[in-house]
Amino acid sequence: MAELKEADAGQLHQEDVDIKREGGDAPSAGDPAAEQAAKHEAAADADTKPSTTTTDRHISIQTKLEGLEILVDLDGAGRKSCPLCPEEKFKACYSHKLRRHLQNLHWKVYVEFEGQRMCICHLPCRNLKPSLSGDQAPGRHVAHYHCVVCSVTIARKTDMISHLKRHVNKGETEASYSGNSDVPFEEPAPSGQAYEIMKELGTNVQLLPNHTTPQKSDTYFNRKMKTNRQLVFCSLAVLAEERNPLECLDAFGATGIMGLQWAKHLRNAVKVTITDISDTCVKMIKENCELNHIRAEGGSRVPRGPDGTSSEAKGVSIATVEVAKMDANVIMHLRPFDYIHLDPYGTAVNYLDAAFRNIRNLGIISVTSTDTGSLYSKSPNVTLRHYGCHIVRTEYYKELAARMVVATVARAAARCNKGIEVLLAVALEHFVLVVVRVLRGPTQADESAKKLRKLVHCQWCEERVFLKQGNMVDVSPPDTLPCNCHGSLPGKTAVQLGPLWCGPLFNTGFLRRMLSAAVQHSMDDIQPLVKTLICESECTTLKSLVHGPSALTNQVECGVVIKTLQSGEESGPADQSGKRKTGEESGNVVKKLKSDASLEHPSFYYSIHRHSIKGMNMPKLNKFLQYLTEAGFRVSRTHFDPTGVRTDATLEQFKSVLTKYSVPTYTNATATQTSVSMQKTV
């Protein structure tokens, strides 16, 4: 019986050698040259892929040119065939021609992966594609590559490179994938060598090798979103000053970096819940909790002591975080929260209804949208499908995107009989962040719905104006614009965009308290941004901003009375006689501030470069802001555009001031030519 097994093993080994020599002259089994070639081939395979057998790897995958030449006995006499080309494509030739063919074609046309070359293969490894008549079209299976990881055949080189990147993002390399195919792939053990550890705002998180690819990664992490995370943190810190403890939700945890920052810095003021639908993400979040000495409710893998507490983290845990594997819509329907942050990959419109369903009164919802293709009018059909808005590309496209997201949030809140107060709306880099306060009641919902209006935009001069509220139809919408493009230019010049949010995008009191929180937690990166937002909300060019306790005095947000730190002289609202005002009179003050809040900063902005005059040198931006201020207009810079100017002046007035202080470009050239001619004359 043992002799039969040995004979069968020897026969299988000989069949493997014959397969490797397919397309060439197969020597006999007793030929010493064949045995020597088989030994060299086995040695080359062992050096290249030690964890796999020879039959696991295709002959087109080699580490050295000698590996290709070993496939054919180039030292022997006679004609030989190419091992990677069929006979009808490359006929048998002598050794010197075959060596040149292998070097110039197969070895040079390759895809490299971890030191291994996947050479171009012309063998009939792929299935032929039938033609329209039903016959198999010859020549369609040639020129392909064999993947070194999964052995799939791909025709184009660029597709193979993308295919290998997907393997890397999934953590699948040849070393980890080359074992038995029946064994599922397991992630490496959590250790400092297997994972990359990143520290942000005093919080450590472990990152998988595929953390930069959101399409294929569950634990996606983007370093460029640091500004977004800090703005969200400051908004939560401001809300924590009003009431605590807060029940806050990070609906899309991924690595859990945002929720861990909340718990680590705000401690007992917040009760953080981090959710994700992926098992990999939940596992990673719990590991990151242990890395930051934060106890994760829902089971920790750290051994527990006899009293039920963690033996390692006992007395060391600085906070507690609830980690749950649950869909975001489900947990928002089941439980109420004070603060909800939505940051899915792409648009967040699918989660707004659930977010407003159980949010508590005067709570805050922050929404981060990263679908810039639909927000910046690159995909108008997707914009109409997701946001129900019609937009075109304009000079103020970033603010247009922010107002479109706020309008979508307002409609979702109105469906739940809730209104919104916009605290913050920014568009930076590749995301749009909107932070709103929720005001319960149908009256508040009606007030918010009234701020959704159409925008009339001139496509020639880019003047814009919101349509007035009412049901009357204007038969000539271009006449509503201040510009005269409709009369001076033939055809239609104006389009209707929206519906968009026409109310204010910033709350000055809230931004000042965000600046105070940024200073308190040493967030130096976003302090200049928050100062710019404060100036933009007040439509002023004031540079010096106070961020101490005195900045919190007399700060009243729209519709919300907030406790603020006040000095002894300003301990309360007082009249001329020095007596405190009654509650009814204070309520009237709040209503007055609420009615005047919509007039605090003008809608949209103008780009000084977009409206520059040909042949004229424009003044510097800071000088131009000063000229507009001297002309009696309110002006400020905007974070949406570094060359943008937010002002209450119309486009015609804006251009008149720009023309007045612009200098012709030929003035310097004429003066230079005059001086040169005078020197020649002398």
XYZ file of C-alpha atoms in Angstrom:
682
model
C 0.000 0.000 0.000
C 2.854 2.385 0.816
C 4.550 1.563 -2.470
C 1.371 2.488 -4.357
C 1.203 5.848 -2.582
C 4.823 6.600 -3.456
C 4.176 5.714 -7.072
C 1.123 8.002 -7.188
C 3.094 10.891 -5.631
C 5.883 10.450 -8.155
C 3.380 10.464 -11.019
C 1.761 13.681 -9.748
C 5.172 15.349 -9.438
C 6.019 14.406 -13.006
C 2.683 15.816 -14.226
C 3.488 19.108 -12.466
C 6.820 19.327 -14.241
C 5.164 18.595 -17.580
C 2.603 21.344 -17.006
C 5.334 23.873 -16.297
C 6.997 22.976 -19.598
C 3.845 23.504 -21.607
C 4.507 24.927 -25.062
C 8.173 23.788 -25.245
C 9.992 20.567 -26.033
C 9.221 18.298 -23.085
C 12.190 16.048 -22.423
C 11.795 12.521 -21.224
C 11.435 11.644 -17.578
C 14.932 10.229 -17.410
C 16.600 13.217 -19.061
C 19.095 14.784 -16.583
C 18.554 18.226 -18.175
C 14.876 18.017 -17.322
C 15.618 17.067 -13.737
C 18.112 19.923 -13.434
C 15.593 22.415 -14.869
C 12.943 21.163 -12.501
C 15.294 21.670 -9.561
C 16.130 25.234 -10.656
C 12.442 25.997 -11.105
C 11.552 24.635 -7.706
C 14.340 26.670 -6.117
C 13.166 29.838 -7.833
C 9.613 29.223 -6.647
C 10.816 28.599 -3.133
C 12.700 31.917 -3.080
C 9.769 33.820 -4.514
C 6.872 32.333 -2.598
C 8.011 30.123 0.220
C 4.554 29.514 1.679
C 2.988 28.098 -1.506
C 3.638 25.172 -3.798
C 4.778 25.392 -7.394
C 1.329 24.843 -8.842
C -0.175 27.753 -6.911
C 1.664 30.356 -8.940
C 1.418 30.914 -12.668
C 4.585 30.635 -14.737
C 4.259 34.276 -15.839
C 5.003 35.455 -12.272
C 8.739 35.608 -11.701
C 11.287 37.511 -9.618
C 14.212 37.378 -12.047
C 14.681 37.113 -15.789
C 16.403 33.778 -15.262
C 13.096 32.425 -14.031
C 11.590 32.960 -17.483
C 14.647 31.564 -19.268
C 14.627 28.474 -17.070
C 11.190 27.590 -18.436
C 12.886 26.796 -21.758
C 16.264 25.135 -22.291
C 17.942 27.970 -24.161
C 21.301 26.175 -24.191
C 19.944 23.274 -26.177
C 19.946 22.994 -29.949
C 16.932 23.237 -32.218
C 13.881 25.454 -32.371
C 11.971 26.189 -29.202
C 8.547 27.704 -28.479
C 7.782 30.571 -26.086
C 6.291 29.299 -22.805
C 3.972 32.348 -22.565
C 2.786 32.575 -26.185
C 0.729 30.092 -28.244
C 2.234 28.548 -31.355
C 0.046 30.530 -33.739
C 1.207 33.843 -32.202
C 4.935 33.155 -31.830
C 6.373 30.352 -33.860
C 9.222 28.171 -32.622
C 12.630 29.781 -33.159
C 16.234 29.396 -32.150
C 17.550 30.219 -28.705
C 18.981 33.667 -29.401
C 15.663 34.924 -30.871
C 13.633 33.352 -28.082
C 15.868 34.956 -25.432
C 15.406 38.363 -27.060
C 11.631 37.784 -27.230
C 11.444 36.951 -23.533
C 13.524 39.979 -22.562
C 11.867 42.601 -24.779
C 8.240 41.504 -24.441
C 7.381 39.429 -21.416
C 10.004 40.738 -18.980
C 9.556 44.421 -19.883
C 5.745 44.432 -20.043
C 4.873 43.646 -16.445
C 3.144 44.700 -13.221
C 5.315 44.591 -10.119
C 4.032 43.749 -6.670
C 6.244 43.252 -3.602
C 9.309 42.372 -5.657
C 7.479 39.993 -8.018
C 6.796 40.678 -11.673
C 3.539 39.584 -13.268
C 4.728 39.369 -16.867
C 2.398 39.691 -19.813
C 0.865 36.363 -20.779
C -0.515 35.401 -24.202
C -1.632 31.867 -23.402
C -5.343 30.967 -23.794
C -5.975 31.291 -20.045
C -9.096 33.445 -20.392
C -12.427 32.406 -21.845
C -13.037 33.632 -25.368
C -15.763 36.243 -25.747
C -18.370 35.312 -28.365
C -19.090 37.748 -31.177
C -22.513 39.041 -32.199
C -22.990 36.106 -34.560
C -22.349 33.632 -31.771
C -18.902 32.566 -32.945
C -15.879 32.926 -30.723
C -13.813 35.905 -31.785
C -10.142 34.898 -31.977
C -7.495 37.061 -30.330
C -9.649 38.471 -27.534
C -8.006 36.419 -24.808
C -4.410 37.496 -25.439
C -2.341 39.991 -23.445
C -3.389 39.542 -19.831
C -1.822 39.348 -16.379
C -2.203 36.770 -13.619
C -2.742 38.222 -10.155
C -0.095 37.102 -7.698
C -2.617 37.152 -4.833
C -5.819 35.581 -6.121
C -4.688 34.184 -9.529
C -7.391 36.070 -11.416
C -6.611 37.145 -15.007
C -6.957 40.836 -15.933
C -6.387 42.205 -19.421
C -5.369 45.827 -18.837
C -2.336 46.914 -16.849
C -4.121 49.806 -15.139
C -6.932 47.491 -14.058
C -4.416 45.074 -12.570
C -2.783 47.906 -10.605
C -6.183 48.948 -9.240
C -6.952 45.302 -8.463
C -3.741 44.975 -6.434
C -4.504 48.193 -4.551
C -7.813 46.712 -3.469
C -5.960 43.671 -2.128
C -3.637 45.930 -0.154
C -6.527 47.977 1.230
C -8.199 44.802 2.415
C -4.980 43.685 4.064
C -4.526 40.856 1.571
C -0.935 40.429 0.462
C 0.724 37.386 -0.971
C 2.190 36.395 2.377
C -1.192 36.415 4.116
C -3.257 35.078 1.226
C -1.002 32.308 -0.045
C -2.041 29.719 2.469
C -4.931 27.315 2.190
C -7.877 29.003 0.463
C -10.323 27.332 2.826
C -8.909 29.246 5.796
C -10.506 32.713 6.102
C -8.265 35.736 6.271
C -7.624 36.954 9.803
C -6.508 40.382 10.807
C -3.148 40.733 12.518
C -3.111 40.869 16.263
C -3.565 44.355 17.701
C -0.089 45.546 18.509
C 2.066 48.591 17.922
C 3.860 46.858 15.059
C 0.731 45.699 13.203
C -1.232 48.964 13.416
C -0.255 52.557 12.921
C -0.964 54.648 16.011
C -1.970 58.255 15.429
C -2.443 60.898 18.110
C -4.833 63.823 17.707
C -5.967 66.188 20.441
C -4.396 63.948 23.085
C -6.299 60.876 21.852
C -4.546 57.791 20.458
C -6.178 55.682 17.774
C -5.000 52.586 15.941
C -5.273 52.685 12.165
C -5.456 49.734 9.816
C -3.294 49.775 6.684
C -6.425 50.441 4.602
C -7.664 53.452 6.588
C -7.264 55.873 3.652
C -9.703 54.149 1.252
C -13.361 54.745 2.196
C -14.740 52.608 -0.648
C -13.100 49.423 0.622
C -12.438 50.208 4.260
C -14.726 49.959 7.249
C -12.413 51.811 9.633
C -11.926 54.825 7.386
C -9.908 57.693 8.832
C -9.131 60.981 7.098
C -6.384 63.157 8.554
C -7.624 66.178 6.584
C -10.875 66.208 8.594
C -9.080 67.415 11.719
C -10.635 70.873 11.355
C -14.069 69.312 11.094
C -13.559 67.262 14.231
C -12.363 70.281 16.199
C -15.316 72.424 15.125
C -17.725 69.680 16.158
C -15.912 69.277 19.479
C -16.184 73.001 20.233
C -19.906 73.027 19.430
C -20.416 70.121 21.827
C -18.337 71.859 24.504
C -20.559 74.938 24.219
C -23.690 72.827 24.648
C -22.119 71.073 27.652
C -21.845 74.459 29.378
C -25.614 74.922 29.133
C -26.645 71.565 30.553
C -25.010 68.353 31.663
C -24.722 65.497 31.493
C -25.350 65.393 27.772
C -26.293 62.274 25.863
C -24.377 62.611 22.624
C -24.122 60.230 19.677
C -21.367 59.677 17.151
C -23.490 57.792 14.639
C -20.647 56.698 12.343
C -17.775 55.760 14.608
C -15.258 54.125 12.211
C -12.118 54.349 14.394
C -14.042 56.143 17.155
C -11.681 59.118 17.205
C -14.424 61.741 17.560
C -16.358 60.070 20.359
C -13.160 59.291 22.238
C -12.123 62.936 22.080
C -15.486 63.941 23.510
C -15.216 61.488 26.408
C -11.543 62.148 27.150
C -11.767 65.943 27.365
C -15.331 66.557 28.573
C -15.357 63.627 31.026
C -18.498 63.515 33.154
C -20.222 66.326 31.277
C -21.119 63.942 28.427
C -22.404 60.415 28.024
C -20.938 59.298 24.708
C -22.438 56.619 22.482
C -20.468 55.421 19.453
C -22.188 53.215 16.913
C -21.223 51.538 13.688
C -22.729 48.801 11.585
C -19.402 47.057 10.908
C -17.988 44.387 13.195
C -14.464 45.477 12.311
C -15.216 49.044 13.367
C -16.776 48.008 16.671
C -13.771 45.842 17.427
C -11.387 48.678 16.573
C -13.350 51.210 18.675
C -13.129 48.967 21.742
C -9.405 48.525 21.241
C -8.979 52.290 20.953
C -10.940 52.731 24.167
C -8.466 50.474 25.962
C -5.601 52.394 24.364
C -6.906 55.660 25.907
C -7.865 54.138 29.286
C -11.570 54.582 28.579
C -13.974 51.893 29.662
C -16.146 50.623 26.815
C -19.593 49.455 27.840
C -20.802 46.424 25.989
C -17.929 44.086 26.802
C -14.180 44.567 26.972
C -11.628 41.926 26.127
C -9.448 42.862 29.095
C -9.587 40.136 31.795
C -11.903 41.037 34.596
C -11.281 40.668 38.282
C -13.422 38.789 40.765
C -15.503 41.885 41.491
C -16.458 42.218 37.826
C -14.225 45.194 37.057
C -11.322 45.195 34.650
C -8.131 44.053 36.350
C -5.925 46.297 34.193
C -8.172 49.322 33.875
C -9.406 49.296 37.471
C -8.845 52.744 38.880
C -7.340 53.933 35.588
C -10.436 54.530 33.451
C -10.972 58.232 32.976
C -14.347 57.982 31.228
C -16.972 55.576 29.971
C -18.148 55.167 26.389
C -20.981 53.025 25.115
C -20.039 51.143 21.953
C -22.875 49.536 19.998
C -23.083 47.654 16.728
C -26.258 49.137 15.313
C -27.522 51.005 12.293
C -27.582 54.775 12.782
C -31.252 55.117 11.835
C -32.252 52.402 14.303
C -30.515 53.829 17.366
C -31.749 57.364 16.626
C -35.319 56.058 16.456
C -34.948 54.076 19.677
C -33.301 56.616 21.986
C -33.365 60.399 22.516
C -30.126 62.405 22.434
C -29.017 65.935 23.210
C -26.300 66.040 20.558
C -26.085 64.010 17.334
C -23.250 64.087 14.841
C -23.806 62.626 11.359
C -20.745 62.050 9.198
C -21.422 59.267 6.689
C -19.359 58.732 3.600
C -21.145 61.013 1.120
C -24.531 62.572 1.737
C -26.396 62.485 5.050
C -29.940 62.961 3.699
C -30.852 59.344 4.465
C -30.378 59.910 8.201
C -31.935 63.324 8.798
C -35.486 62.107 9.435
C -34.323 59.681 12.122
C -32.061 62.318 13.686
C -34.906 64.812 14.165
C -37.327 62.176 15.405
C -35.983 61.878 18.958
C -33.653 64.855 19.392
C -34.386 66.736 22.578
C -35.585 70.325 22.594
C -32.766 72.862 22.225
C -30.454 70.023 21.286
C -27.878 70.286 18.506
C -27.428 68.267 15.307
C -24.237 68.567 13.295
C -24.165 67.241 9.734
C -21.035 66.707 7.641
C -21.546 66.175 3.903
C -18.640 65.087 1.704
C -20.472 64.525 -1.585
C -18.808 67.501 -3.256
C -19.782 66.274 -6.711
C -23.462 66.982 -6.052
C -22.888 69.922 -3.704
C -20.686 71.848 -6.129
C -22.982 71.323 -9.147
C -20.765 68.762 -10.870
C -23.639 66.244 -10.921
C -26.913 68.229 -11.200
C -29.065 65.126 -11.477
C -27.675 63.752 -8.189
C -28.222 67.156 -6.568
C -31.855 67.150 -7.596
C -32.307 63.585 -6.403
C -30.689 64.000 -2.986
C -31.401 67.615 -2.068
C -34.360 68.532 -4.284
C -32.544 71.662 -5.496
C -31.597 72.994 -8.884
C -28.198 74.729 -8.906
C -25.600 75.816 -11.435
C -21.922 76.620 -11.080
C -21.480 80.134 -9.699
C -18.707 82.203 -8.143
C -20.306 81.627 -4.738
C -20.807 77.875 -5.200
C -19.501 76.989 -1.718
C -22.040 79.135 0.104
C -24.657 77.862 -2.315
C -23.807 74.318 -1.194
C -23.999 75.285 2.487
C -27.422 76.916 2.047
C -28.631 73.891 0.116
C -27.643 71.519 2.944
C -29.297 73.799 5.533
C -32.475 73.859 3.429
C -32.520 70.049 3.352
C -32.008 69.927 7.126
C -34.827 72.456 7.655
C -37.259 70.396 5.573
C -36.407 67.245 7.539
C -36.978 69.114 10.817
C -40.283 70.561 9.599
C -41.560 67.060 8.822
C -41.117 66.308 12.535
C -42.800 69.574 13.624
C -39.472 71.126 14.595
C -37.660 74.264 13.566
C -33.969 74.968 13.342
C -31.610 77.773 14.246
C -28.396 77.707 12.223
C -25.407 78.080 14.521
C -22.653 77.359 12.039
C -22.361 76.513 8.328
C -18.924 76.188 6.756
C -17.568 74.763 3.507
C -13.894 73.871 3.765
C -11.686 71.680 1.587
C -13.878 68.726 0.632
C -16.700 68.884 3.187
C -19.653 71.018 4.234
C -20.392 71.199 7.967
C -23.747 72.439 9.250
C -24.537 72.792 12.979
C -28.143 73.583 13.903
C -30.104 73.907 17.127
C -33.473 72.166 17.273
C -36.528 74.203 18.328
C -39.632 72.114 18.982
C -43.124 73.114 17.949
C -45.099 73.685 14.752
C -44.681 77.452 15.090
C -40.902 77.106 14.968
C -41.245 74.695 12.049
C -43.335 77.233 10.135
C -40.803 79.974 10.793
C -38.013 77.797 9.436
C -40.032 76.764 6.394
C -40.622 80.424 5.506
C -36.864 80.865 5.061
C -36.745 78.428 2.148
C -36.897 80.540 -0.994
C -35.892 80.512 -4.627
C -32.827 82.421 -5.761
C -32.710 84.367 -9.024
C -29.214 84.299 -10.515
C -27.965 86.258 -13.541
C -25.676 84.115 -15.658
C -23.948 87.123 -17.226
C -22.880 89.301 -14.302
C -23.670 86.772 -11.502
C -25.904 89.176 -9.595
C -28.316 87.341 -7.331
C -31.345 88.039 -5.169
C -33.819 85.932 -3.199
C -37.412 86.003 -4.404
C -39.862 87.601 -2.019
C -42.221 85.406 -0.094
C -45.680 85.173 -1.602
C -47.887 83.289 -4.011
C -48.035 85.910 -6.747
C -46.269 84.910 -9.961
C -43.905 87.391 -11.598
C -44.070 86.983 -15.383
C -40.624 88.522 -15.830
C -38.218 87.111 -13.222
C -35.177 88.908 -14.699
C -36.775 92.249 -13.801
C -36.388 91.376 -10.125
C -32.592 91.601 -10.412
C -30.838 94.943 -9.842
C -28.682 94.460 -12.965
C -29.769 95.473 -16.490
C -28.336 92.439 -18.304
C -31.780 91.414 -19.501
C -32.230 94.684 -21.381
C -28.716 95.076 -22.770
C -28.121 91.440 -23.804
C -30.414 89.356 -26.030
C -32.072 86.188 -24.777
C -32.731 84.901 -21.303
C -30.063 85.769 -18.767
C -31.492 84.665 -15.388
C -32.194 81.262 -13.842
C -34.002 80.217 -10.692
C -31.975 78.181 -8.199
C -33.064 76.382 -5.104
C -35.081 76.357 -2.948
C -32.317 77.489 -0.594
C -31.990 78.712 2.984
C -32.214 82.513 2.954
C -31.648 83.068 6.679
C -28.357 83.699 8.509
C -25.659 81.034 8.458
C -23.910 82.006 11.703
C -24.768 82.833 15.287
C -22.332 85.331 16.758
C -22.917 84.434 20.398
C -22.433 80.745 19.762
C -19.266 81.361 17.727
C -17.769 83.491 20.507
C -18.317 80.711 22.995
C -16.821 78.236 20.497
C -13.733 80.443 20.364
C -13.547 80.383 24.150
C -13.761 76.560 24.083
C -11.042 76.395 21.429
C -8.734 78.495 23.608
C -9.547 76.435 26.682
C -8.694 73.129 24.957
C -5.615 74.527 23.128
C -7.001 74.169 19.611
C -4.700 76.647 17.928
C -5.495 75.378 14.421
C -9.110 76.530 14.295
C -8.875 79.759 16.292
C -8.130 81.911 13.194
C -11.021 80.229 11.394
C -13.476 80.877 14.228
C -12.352 84.515 14.409
C -12.994 84.853 10.678
C -16.455 83.343 11.162
C -17.226 85.831 13.941
C -16.229 88.747 11.721
C -18.266 87.245 8.892
C -21.329 86.819 11.094
C -21.130 90.456 12.211
C -20.077 91.624 8.730
C -17.149 93.581 10.094
C -13.419 93.727 9.516
C -12.590 93.889 13.212
C -9.417 91.885 13.817
C -9.092 92.004 17.608
C -11.526 89.613 19.205
C -11.909 88.984 22.905
C -12.103 85.313 23.824
C -12.027 85.581 27.610
C -14.970 85.612 30.047
C -15.854 89.155 29.019
C -16.671 87.861 25.550
C -19.567 85.927 27.012
C -21.415 88.917 28.383
C -24.748 89.863 26.860
C -24.694 86.975 24.360
C -28.191 85.973 23.381
C -28.823 83.447 20.672
C -31.877 83.572 18.465
C -34.817 82.274 20.415
C -32.698 80.765 23.198
C -31.837 82.369 26.532
C -28.369 81.304 27.687
C -26.590 81.859 30.992
C -23.468 83.916 30.421
C -20.700 85.230 32.644
C -21.247 88.889 33.459
C -19.458 91.491 35.519
C -20.902 93.147 38.595
C -21.995 96.236 36.718
C -23.746 94.109 34.081
C -25.292 91.495 36.322
C -28.601 91.790 34.552
C -30.554 93.853 32.066
C -31.400 97.173 33.699
C -33.226 100.299 32.615
C -32.148 103.899 33.111
C -33.375 103.939 36.715
C -31.036 101.072 37.585
C -33.801 98.523 38.258
C -33.815 95.073 36.707
C -36.276 94.466 33.919
C -39.136 92.111 34.463
C -39.372 88.703 32.797
C -41.908 89.941 30.287
C -39.685 92.839 29.236
C -36.689 90.478 28.949
C -38.733 88.228 26.700
C -39.505 91.182 24.472
C -35.778 91.889 24.186
C -35.179 88.298 23.095
C -37.945 88.576 20.497
C -36.446 91.822 19.223
C -33.003 90.246 18.901
C -34.589 87.294 17.179
C -36.303 89.496 14.614
C -33.100 91.462 13.960
C -30.884 88.374 13.676
C -31.722 87.816 9.999
C -30.278 91.243 9.162
C -26.895 90.639 10.798
C -24.949 89.508 7.754
C -25.764 89.814 4.029
C -26.353 86.800 1.861
C -23.550 85.628 -0.425
C -20.370 87.414 -1.403
C -18.539 88.793 -4.444
C -15.134 87.669 -5.646
C -12.820 90.592 -6.322
C -10.984 88.615 -9.005
C -14.181 87.541 -10.736
C -15.299 91.164 -11.175
C -11.904 92.681 -11.932
C -11.673 95.100 -14.851
C -9.503 94.214 -17.798
C -6.493 96.492 -18.150
C -6.761 97.755 -14.568
C -4.719 96.949 -11.471
C -7.015 96.192 -8.539
C -6.291 97.472 -5.045
C -5.224 95.077 -2.340
C -8.085 93.231 -0.688
C -7.635 94.855 2.727
C -7.480 98.300 1.118
C -10.589 97.543 -0.910
C -12.455 96.542 2.260
C -11.483 99.874 3.740
C -12.744 101.716 0.634
C -16.111 99.935 0.834
C -16.392 100.795 4.518
C -15.685 104.457 3.787
C -18.408 104.355 1.125
C -20.944 103.441 3.832
C -21.284 99.687 3.257
C -20.920 96.822 5.688
C -18.084 94.541 4.590
C -16.169 91.507 5.820
C -14.050 88.727 4.464
C -15.494 85.231 4.069
C -14.081 81.808 4.780
C -15.785 80.430 1.665
C -13.387 82.245 -0.676
C -10.036 83.911 0.172
C -10.753 86.550 -2.508
C -14.409 86.987 -1.540
C -16.004 90.075 0.024
C -19.284 89.831 1.931
C -21.104 93.144 1.719
C -24.585 94.612 1.628
C -23.712 96.595 -1.512
C -25.210 95.547 -4.835
C -22.993 94.321 -7.628
C -23.247 97.655 -9.433
C -22.118 99.540 -6.321
C -19.389 96.961 -5.741
C -18.043 97.447 -9.264
C -18.213 101.233 -9.033
C -15.999 101.298 -5.933
C -13.654 98.758 -7.536
C -13.403 100.867 -10.692
C -12.816 104.059 -8.730
C -9.753 102.731 -6.927
C -8.279 100.631 -9.766
C -5.216 101.922 -11.635
C -4.626 101.350 -15.374
C -1.870 98.840 -16.046
C -0.251 100.952 -18.787
C 0.512 103.889 -16.474
C 3.753 102.428 -15.152
C 4.814 101.268 -18.593
C 4.196 104.743 -20.103
C 6.133 106.453 -17.326
C 9.046 104.048 -17.818
C 9.122 104.625 -21.561
C 9.036 108.412 -21.043
C 11.954 108.352 -18.626
C 14.011 106.159 -20.982
C 13.359 108.474 -23.942
C 14.374 111.530 -21.853
C 17.624 109.838 -20.878
C 18.417 109.084 -24.523
C 17.739 112.699 -25.486
C 20.087 113.981 -22.796
